[in-house]
mmCIF file of N, CA, C and O in Angstrom:
data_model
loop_
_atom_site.group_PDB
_atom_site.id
_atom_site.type_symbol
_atom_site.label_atom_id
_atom_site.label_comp_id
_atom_site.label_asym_id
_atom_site.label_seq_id
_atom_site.Cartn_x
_atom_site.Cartn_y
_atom_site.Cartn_z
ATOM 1 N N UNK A 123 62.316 142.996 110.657
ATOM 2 C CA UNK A 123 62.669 142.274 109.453
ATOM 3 C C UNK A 123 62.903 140.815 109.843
ATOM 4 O O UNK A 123 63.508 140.506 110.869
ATOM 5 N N UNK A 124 62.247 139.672 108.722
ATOM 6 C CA UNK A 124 62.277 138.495 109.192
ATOM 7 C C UNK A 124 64.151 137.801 109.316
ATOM 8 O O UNK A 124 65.218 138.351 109.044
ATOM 9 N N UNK A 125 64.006 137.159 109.559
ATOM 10 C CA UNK A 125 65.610 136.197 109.777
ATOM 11 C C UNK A 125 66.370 136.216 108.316
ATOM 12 O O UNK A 125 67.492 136.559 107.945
ATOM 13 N N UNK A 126 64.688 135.443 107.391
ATOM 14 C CA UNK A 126 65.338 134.750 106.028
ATOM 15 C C UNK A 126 65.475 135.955 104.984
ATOM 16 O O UNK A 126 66.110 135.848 103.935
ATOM 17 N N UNK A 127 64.898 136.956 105.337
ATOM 18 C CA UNK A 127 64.841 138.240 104.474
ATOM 19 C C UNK A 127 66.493 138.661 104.642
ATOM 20 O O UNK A 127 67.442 138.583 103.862
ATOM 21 N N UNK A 128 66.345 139.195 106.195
ATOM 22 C CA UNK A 128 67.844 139.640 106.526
ATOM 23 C C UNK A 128 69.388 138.812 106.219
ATOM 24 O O UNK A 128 70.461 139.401 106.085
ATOM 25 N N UNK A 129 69.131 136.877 106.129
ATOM 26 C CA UNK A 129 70.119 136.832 105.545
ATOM 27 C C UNK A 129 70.328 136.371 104.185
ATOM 28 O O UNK A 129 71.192 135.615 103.741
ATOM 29 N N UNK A 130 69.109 137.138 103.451
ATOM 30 C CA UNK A 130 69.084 136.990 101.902
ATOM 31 C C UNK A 130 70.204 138.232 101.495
ATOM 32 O O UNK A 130 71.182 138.240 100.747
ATOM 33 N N UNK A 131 69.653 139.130 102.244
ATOM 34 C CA UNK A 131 70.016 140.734 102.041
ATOM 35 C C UNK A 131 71.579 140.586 102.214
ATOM 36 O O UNK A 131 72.355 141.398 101.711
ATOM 37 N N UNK A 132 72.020 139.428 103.007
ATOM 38 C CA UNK A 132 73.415 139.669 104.014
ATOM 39 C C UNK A 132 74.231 139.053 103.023
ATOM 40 O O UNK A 132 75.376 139.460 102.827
ATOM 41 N N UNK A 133 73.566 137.775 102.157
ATOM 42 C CA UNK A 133 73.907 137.322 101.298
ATOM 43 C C UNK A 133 74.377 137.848 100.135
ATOM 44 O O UNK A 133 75.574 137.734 99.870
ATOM 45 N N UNK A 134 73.597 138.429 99.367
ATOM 46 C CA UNK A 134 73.689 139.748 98.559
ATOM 47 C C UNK A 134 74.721 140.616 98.764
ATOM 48 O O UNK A 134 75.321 141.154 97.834
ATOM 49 N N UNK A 135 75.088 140.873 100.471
ATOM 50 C CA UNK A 135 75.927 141.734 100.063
ATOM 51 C C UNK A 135 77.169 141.345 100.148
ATOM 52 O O UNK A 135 78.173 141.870 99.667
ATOM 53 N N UNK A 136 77.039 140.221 100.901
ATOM 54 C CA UNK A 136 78.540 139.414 100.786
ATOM 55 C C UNK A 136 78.930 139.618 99.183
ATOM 56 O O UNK A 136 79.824 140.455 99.061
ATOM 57 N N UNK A 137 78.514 139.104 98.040
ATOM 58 C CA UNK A 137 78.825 139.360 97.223
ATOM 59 C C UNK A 137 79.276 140.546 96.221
ATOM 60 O O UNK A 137 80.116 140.572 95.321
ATOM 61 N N UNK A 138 78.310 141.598 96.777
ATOM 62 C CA UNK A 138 78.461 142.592 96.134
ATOM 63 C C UNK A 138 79.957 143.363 97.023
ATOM 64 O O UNK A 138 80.595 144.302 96.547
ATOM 65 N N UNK A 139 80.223 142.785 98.186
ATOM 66 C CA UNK A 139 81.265 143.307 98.981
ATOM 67 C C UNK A 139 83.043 142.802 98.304
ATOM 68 O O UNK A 139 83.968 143.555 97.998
ATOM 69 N N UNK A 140 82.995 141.592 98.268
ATOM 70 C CA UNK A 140 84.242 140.777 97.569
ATOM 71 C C UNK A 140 83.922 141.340 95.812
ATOM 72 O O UNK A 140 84.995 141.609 95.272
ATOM 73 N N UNK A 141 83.126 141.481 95.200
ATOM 74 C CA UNK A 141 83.376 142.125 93.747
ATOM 75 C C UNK A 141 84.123 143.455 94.194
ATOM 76 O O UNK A 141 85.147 143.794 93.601
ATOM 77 N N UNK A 142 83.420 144.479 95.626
ATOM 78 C CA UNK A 142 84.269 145.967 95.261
ATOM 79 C C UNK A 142 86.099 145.602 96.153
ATOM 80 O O UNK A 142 86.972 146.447 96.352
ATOM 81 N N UNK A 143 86.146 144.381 96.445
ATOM 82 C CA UNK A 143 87.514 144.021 97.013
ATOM 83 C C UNK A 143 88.551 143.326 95.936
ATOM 84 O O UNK A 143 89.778 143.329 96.028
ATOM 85 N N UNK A 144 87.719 142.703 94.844
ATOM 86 C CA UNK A 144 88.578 142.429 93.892
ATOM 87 C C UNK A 144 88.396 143.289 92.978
ATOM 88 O O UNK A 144 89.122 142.999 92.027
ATOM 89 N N UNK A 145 87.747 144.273 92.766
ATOM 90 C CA UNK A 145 87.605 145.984 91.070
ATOM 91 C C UNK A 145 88.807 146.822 92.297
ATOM 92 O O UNK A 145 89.854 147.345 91.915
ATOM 93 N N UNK A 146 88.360 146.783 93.760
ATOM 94 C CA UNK A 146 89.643 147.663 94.169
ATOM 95 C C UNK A 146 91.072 147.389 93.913
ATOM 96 O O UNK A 146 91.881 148.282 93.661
ATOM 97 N N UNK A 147 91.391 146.007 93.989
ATOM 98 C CA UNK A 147 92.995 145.499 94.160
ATOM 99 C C UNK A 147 93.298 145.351 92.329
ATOM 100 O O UNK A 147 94.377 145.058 91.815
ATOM 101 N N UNK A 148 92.225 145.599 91.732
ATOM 102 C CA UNK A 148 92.675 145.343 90.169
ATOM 103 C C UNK A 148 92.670 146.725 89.972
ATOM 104 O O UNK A 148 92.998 146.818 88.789
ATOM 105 N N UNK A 149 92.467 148.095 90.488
ATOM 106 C CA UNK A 149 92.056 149.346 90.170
ATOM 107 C C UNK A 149 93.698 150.262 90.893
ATOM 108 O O UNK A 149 94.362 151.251 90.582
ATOM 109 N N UNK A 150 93.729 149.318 91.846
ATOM 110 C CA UNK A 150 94.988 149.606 92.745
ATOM 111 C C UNK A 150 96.346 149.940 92.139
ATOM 112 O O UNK A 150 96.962 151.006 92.123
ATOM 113 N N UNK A 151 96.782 148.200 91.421
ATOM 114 C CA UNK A 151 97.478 148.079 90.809
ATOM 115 C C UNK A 151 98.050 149.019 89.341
ATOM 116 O O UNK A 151 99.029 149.003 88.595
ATOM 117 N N UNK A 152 96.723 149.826 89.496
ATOM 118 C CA UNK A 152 97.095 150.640 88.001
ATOM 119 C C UNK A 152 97.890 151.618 88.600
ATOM 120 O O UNK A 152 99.013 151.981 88.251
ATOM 121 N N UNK A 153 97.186 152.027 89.566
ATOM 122 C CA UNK A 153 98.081 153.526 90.150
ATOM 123 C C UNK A 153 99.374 153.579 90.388
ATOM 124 O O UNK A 153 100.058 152.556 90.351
ATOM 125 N N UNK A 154 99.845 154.689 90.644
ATOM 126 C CA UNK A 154 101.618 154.810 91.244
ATOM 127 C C UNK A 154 101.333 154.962 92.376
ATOM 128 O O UNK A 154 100.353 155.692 92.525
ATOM 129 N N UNK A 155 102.000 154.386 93.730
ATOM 130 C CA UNK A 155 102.346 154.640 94.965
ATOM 131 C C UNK A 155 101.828 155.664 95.399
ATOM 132 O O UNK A 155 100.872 155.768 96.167
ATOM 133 N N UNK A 156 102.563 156.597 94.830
ATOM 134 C CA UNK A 156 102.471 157.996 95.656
ATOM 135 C C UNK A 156 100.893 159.178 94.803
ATOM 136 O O UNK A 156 100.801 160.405 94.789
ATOM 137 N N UNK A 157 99.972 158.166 94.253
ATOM 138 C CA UNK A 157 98.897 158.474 93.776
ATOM 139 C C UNK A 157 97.764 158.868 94.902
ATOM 140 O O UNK A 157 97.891 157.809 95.517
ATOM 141 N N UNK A 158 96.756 159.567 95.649
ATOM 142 C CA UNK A 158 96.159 160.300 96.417
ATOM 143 C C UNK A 158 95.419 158.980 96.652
ATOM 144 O O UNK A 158 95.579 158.315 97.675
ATOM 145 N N UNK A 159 94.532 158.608 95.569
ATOM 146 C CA UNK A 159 93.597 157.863 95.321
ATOM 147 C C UNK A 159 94.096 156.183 95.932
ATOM 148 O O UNK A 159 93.413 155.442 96.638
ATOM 149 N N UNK A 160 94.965 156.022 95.594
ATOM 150 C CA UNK A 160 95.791 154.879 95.898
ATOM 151 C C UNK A 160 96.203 154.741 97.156
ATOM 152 O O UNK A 160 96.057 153.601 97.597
ATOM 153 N N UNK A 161 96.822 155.778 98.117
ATOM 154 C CA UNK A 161 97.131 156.106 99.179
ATOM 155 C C UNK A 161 95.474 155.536 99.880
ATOM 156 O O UNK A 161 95.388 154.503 100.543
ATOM 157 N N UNK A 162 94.261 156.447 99.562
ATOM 158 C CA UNK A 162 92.841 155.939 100.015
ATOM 159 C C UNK A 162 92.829 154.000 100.385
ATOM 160 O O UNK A 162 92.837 153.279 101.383
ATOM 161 N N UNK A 163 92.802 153.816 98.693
ATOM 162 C CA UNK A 163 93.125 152.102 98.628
ATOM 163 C C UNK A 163 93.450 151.211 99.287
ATOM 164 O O UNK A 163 92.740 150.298 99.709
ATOM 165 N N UNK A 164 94.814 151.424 99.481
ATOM 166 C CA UNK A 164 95.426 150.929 100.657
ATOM 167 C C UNK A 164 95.013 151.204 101.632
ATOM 168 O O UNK A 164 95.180 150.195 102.318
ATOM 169 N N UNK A 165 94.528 151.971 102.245
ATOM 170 C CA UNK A 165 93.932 152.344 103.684
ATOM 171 C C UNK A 165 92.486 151.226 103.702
ATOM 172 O O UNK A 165 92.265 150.286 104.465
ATOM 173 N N UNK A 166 92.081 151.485 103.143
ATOM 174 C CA UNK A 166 90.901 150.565 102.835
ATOM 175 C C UNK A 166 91.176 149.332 102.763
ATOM 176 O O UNK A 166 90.758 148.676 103.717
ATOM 177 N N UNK A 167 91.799 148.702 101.873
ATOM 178 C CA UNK A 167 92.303 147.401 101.468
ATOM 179 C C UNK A 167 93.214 146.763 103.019
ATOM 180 O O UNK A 167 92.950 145.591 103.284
ATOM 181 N N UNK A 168 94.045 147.357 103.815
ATOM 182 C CA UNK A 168 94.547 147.153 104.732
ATOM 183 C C UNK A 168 93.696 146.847 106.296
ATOM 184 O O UNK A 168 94.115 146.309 107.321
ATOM 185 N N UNK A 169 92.400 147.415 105.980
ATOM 186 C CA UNK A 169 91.990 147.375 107.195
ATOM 187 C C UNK A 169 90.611 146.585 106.442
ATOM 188 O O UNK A 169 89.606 147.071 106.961
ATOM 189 N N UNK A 170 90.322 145.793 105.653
ATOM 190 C CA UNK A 170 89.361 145.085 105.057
ATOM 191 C C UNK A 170 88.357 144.474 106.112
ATOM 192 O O UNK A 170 87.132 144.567 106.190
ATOM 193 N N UNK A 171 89.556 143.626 107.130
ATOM 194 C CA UNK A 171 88.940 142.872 107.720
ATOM 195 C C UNK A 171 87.516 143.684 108.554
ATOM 196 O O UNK A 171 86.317 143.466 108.381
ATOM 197 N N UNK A 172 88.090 144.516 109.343
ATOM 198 C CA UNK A 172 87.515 145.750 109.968
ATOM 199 C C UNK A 172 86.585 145.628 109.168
ATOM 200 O O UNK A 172 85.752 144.726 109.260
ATOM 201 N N UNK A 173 86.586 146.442 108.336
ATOM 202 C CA UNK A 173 85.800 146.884 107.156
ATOM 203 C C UNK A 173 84.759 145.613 107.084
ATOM 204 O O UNK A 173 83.679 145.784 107.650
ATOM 205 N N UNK A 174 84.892 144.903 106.718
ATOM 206 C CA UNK A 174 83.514 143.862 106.821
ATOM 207 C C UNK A 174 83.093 143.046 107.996
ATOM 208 O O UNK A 174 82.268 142.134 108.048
ATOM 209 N N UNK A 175 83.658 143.443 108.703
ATOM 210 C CA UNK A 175 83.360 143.131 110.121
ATOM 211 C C UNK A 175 80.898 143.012 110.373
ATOM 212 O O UNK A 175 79.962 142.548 111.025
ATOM 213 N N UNK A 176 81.130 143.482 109.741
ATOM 214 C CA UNK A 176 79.276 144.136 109.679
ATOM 215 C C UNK A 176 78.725 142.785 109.038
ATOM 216 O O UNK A 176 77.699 142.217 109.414
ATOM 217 N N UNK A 177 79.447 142.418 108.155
ATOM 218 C CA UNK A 177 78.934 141.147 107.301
ATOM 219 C C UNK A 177 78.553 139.809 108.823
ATOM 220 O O UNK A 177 77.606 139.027 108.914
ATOM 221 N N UNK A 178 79.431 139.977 109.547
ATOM 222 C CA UNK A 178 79.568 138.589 110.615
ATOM 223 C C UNK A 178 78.541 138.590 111.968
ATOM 224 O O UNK A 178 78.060 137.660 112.616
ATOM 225 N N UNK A 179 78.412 140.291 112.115
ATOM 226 C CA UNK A 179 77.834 140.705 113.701
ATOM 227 C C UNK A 179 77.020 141.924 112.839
ATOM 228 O O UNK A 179 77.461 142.873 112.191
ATOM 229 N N UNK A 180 75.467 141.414 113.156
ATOM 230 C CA UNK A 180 74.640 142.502 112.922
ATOM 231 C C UNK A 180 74.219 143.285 113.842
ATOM 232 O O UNK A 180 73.078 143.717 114.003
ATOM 233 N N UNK A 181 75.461 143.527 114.652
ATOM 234 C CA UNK A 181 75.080 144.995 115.881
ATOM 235 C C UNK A 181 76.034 145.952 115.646
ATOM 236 O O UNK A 181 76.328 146.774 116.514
ATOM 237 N N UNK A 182 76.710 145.926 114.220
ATOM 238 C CA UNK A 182 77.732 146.363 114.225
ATOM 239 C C UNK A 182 76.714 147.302 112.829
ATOM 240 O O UNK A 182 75.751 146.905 112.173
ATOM 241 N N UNK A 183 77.638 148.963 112.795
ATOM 242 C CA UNK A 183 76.262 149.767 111.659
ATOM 243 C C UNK A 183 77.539 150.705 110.613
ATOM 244 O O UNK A 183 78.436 151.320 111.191
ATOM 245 N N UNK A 184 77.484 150.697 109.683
ATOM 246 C CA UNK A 184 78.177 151.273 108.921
ATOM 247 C C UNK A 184 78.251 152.759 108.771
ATOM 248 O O UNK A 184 79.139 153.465 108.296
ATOM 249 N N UNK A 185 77.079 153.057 109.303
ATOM 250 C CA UNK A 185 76.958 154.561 109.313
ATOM 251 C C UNK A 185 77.198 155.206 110.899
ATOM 252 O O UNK A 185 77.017 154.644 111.979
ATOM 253 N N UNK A 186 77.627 156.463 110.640
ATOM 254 C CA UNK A 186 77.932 156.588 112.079
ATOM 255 C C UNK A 186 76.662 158.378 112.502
ATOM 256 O O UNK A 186 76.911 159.305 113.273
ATOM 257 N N UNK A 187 75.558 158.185 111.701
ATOM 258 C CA UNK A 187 74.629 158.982 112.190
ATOM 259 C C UNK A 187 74.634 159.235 113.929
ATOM 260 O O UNK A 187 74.982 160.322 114.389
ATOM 261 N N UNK A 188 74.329 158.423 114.553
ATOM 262 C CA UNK A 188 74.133 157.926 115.803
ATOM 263 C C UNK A 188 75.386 159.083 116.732
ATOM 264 O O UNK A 188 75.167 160.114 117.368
ATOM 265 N N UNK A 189 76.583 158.405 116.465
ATOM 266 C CA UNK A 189 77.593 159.214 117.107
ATOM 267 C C UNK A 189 77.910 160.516 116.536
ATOM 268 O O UNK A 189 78.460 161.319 117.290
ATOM 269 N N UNK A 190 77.704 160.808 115.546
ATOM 270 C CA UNK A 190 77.980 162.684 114.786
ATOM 271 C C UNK A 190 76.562 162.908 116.136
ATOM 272 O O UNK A 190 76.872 163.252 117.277
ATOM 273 N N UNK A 191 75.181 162.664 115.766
ATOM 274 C CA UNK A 191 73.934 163.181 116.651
ATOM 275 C C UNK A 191 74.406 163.223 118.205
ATOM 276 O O UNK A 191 73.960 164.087 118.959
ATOM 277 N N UNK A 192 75.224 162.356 118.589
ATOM 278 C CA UNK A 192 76.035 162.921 120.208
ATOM 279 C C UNK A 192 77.117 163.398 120.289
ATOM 280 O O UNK A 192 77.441 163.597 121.459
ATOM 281 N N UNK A 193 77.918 163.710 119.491
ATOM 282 C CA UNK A 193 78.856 164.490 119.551
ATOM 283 C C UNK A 193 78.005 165.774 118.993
ATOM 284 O O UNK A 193 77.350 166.277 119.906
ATOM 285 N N UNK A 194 77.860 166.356 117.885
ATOM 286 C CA UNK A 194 77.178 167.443 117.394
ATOM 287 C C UNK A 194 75.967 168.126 118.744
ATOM 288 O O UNK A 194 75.549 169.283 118.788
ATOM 289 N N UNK A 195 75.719 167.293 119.464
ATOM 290 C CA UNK A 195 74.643 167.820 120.690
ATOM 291 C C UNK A 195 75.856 168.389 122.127
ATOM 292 O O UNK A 195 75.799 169.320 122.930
ATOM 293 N N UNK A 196 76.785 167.365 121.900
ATOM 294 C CA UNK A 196 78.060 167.811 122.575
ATOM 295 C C UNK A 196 78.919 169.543 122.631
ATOM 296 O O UNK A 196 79.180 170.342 123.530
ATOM 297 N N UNK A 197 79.151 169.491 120.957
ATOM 298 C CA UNK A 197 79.782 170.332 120.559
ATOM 299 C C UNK A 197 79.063 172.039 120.527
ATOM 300 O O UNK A 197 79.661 173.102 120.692
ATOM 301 N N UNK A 198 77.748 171.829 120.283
ATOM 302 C CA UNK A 198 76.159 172.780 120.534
ATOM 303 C C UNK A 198 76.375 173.291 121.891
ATOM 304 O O UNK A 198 76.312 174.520 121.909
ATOM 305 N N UNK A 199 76.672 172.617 123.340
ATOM 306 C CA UNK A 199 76.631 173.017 124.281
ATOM 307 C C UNK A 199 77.915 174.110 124.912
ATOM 308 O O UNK A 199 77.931 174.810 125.924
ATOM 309 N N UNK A 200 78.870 173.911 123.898
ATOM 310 C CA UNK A 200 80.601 173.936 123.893
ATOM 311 C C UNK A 200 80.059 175.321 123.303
ATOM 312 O O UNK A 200 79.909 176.283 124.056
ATOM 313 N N UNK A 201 79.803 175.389 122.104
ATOM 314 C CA UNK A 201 79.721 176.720 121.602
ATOM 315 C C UNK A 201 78.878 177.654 122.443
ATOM 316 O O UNK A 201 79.352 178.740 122.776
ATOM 317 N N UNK A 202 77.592 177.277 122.827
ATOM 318 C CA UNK A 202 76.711 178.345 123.076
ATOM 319 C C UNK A 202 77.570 178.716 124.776
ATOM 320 O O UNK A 202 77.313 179.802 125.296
ATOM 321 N N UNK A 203 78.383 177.900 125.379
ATOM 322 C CA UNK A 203 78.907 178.557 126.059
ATOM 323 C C UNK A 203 79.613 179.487 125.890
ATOM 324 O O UNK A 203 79.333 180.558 126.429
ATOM 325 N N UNK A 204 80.860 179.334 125.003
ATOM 326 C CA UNK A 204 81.824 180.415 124.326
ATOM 327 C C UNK A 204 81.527 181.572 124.141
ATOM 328 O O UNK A 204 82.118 182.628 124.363
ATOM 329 N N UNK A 205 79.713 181.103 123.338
ATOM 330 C CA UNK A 205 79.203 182.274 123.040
ATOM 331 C C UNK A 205 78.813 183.431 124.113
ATOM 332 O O UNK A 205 79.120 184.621 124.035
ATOM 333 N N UNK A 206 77.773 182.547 125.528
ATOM 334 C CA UNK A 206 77.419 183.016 126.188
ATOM 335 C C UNK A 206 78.687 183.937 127.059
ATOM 336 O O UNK A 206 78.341 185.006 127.562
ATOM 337 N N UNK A 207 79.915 183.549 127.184
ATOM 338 C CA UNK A 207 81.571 184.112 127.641
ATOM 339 C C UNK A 207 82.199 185.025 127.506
ATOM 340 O O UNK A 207 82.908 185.664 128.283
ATOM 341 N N UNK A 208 81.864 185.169 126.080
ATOM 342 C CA UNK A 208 82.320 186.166 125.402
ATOM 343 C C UNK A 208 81.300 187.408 125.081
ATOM 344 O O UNK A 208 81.708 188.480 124.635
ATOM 345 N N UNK A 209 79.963 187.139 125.356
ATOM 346 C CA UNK A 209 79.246 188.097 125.220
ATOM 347 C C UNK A 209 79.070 188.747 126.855
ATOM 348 O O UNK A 209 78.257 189.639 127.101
ATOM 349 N N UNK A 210 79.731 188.300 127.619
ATOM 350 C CA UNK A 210 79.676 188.308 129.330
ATOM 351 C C UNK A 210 78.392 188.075 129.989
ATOM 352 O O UNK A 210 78.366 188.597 131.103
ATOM 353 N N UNK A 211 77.186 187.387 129.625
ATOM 354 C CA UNK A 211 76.075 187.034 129.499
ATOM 355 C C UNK A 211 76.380 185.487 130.756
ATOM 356 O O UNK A 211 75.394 184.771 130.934
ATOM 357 N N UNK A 212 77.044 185.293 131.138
ATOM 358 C CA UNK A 212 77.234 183.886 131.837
ATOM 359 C C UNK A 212 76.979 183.771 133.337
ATOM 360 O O UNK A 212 77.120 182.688 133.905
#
């Protein structure tokens, strides 16, 4: 992807990022404290910076496909041992 494409796109989302930071803190305010949803909010809203961290450094990925695919290849080897242990097969 070219430079000017990628920071059209980056552009874009800068914006579309500060609209869901100001509908959150106006969406916030409705709730009570001890609301589930609100509890979320704040978690979110508190760690913002984090949270858009992706906007500044494009080596940074929002999705975490990558690490579930090495842990999940991790966890595959964990079981079929258990399995193999318990069936006395080892």
């Amino acid at each position: 992807m070219d430079s000017h494409k990628r920071s059209t796109q980056f552009e874009r989302l800068e914006v579309v990022i500060a609209d869901l930071a100001a509908w959150m803190r106006e969406q916030r305010a409705k709730l009570s404290r001890r609301n589930d949803i609100a509890k979320a909010m704040d978690y979110m809203l508190k760690r913002w910076t984090a949270f858009t961290r992706f906007l500044d450094d494009g080596r940074i990925c929002l999705s975490t496909n990558a690490a579930e695919r090495g842990v999940r290849g991790a966890s595959r080897g964990c079981s079929a041992a258990r399995i193999a242990a318990a069936s006395g097969r080892r």
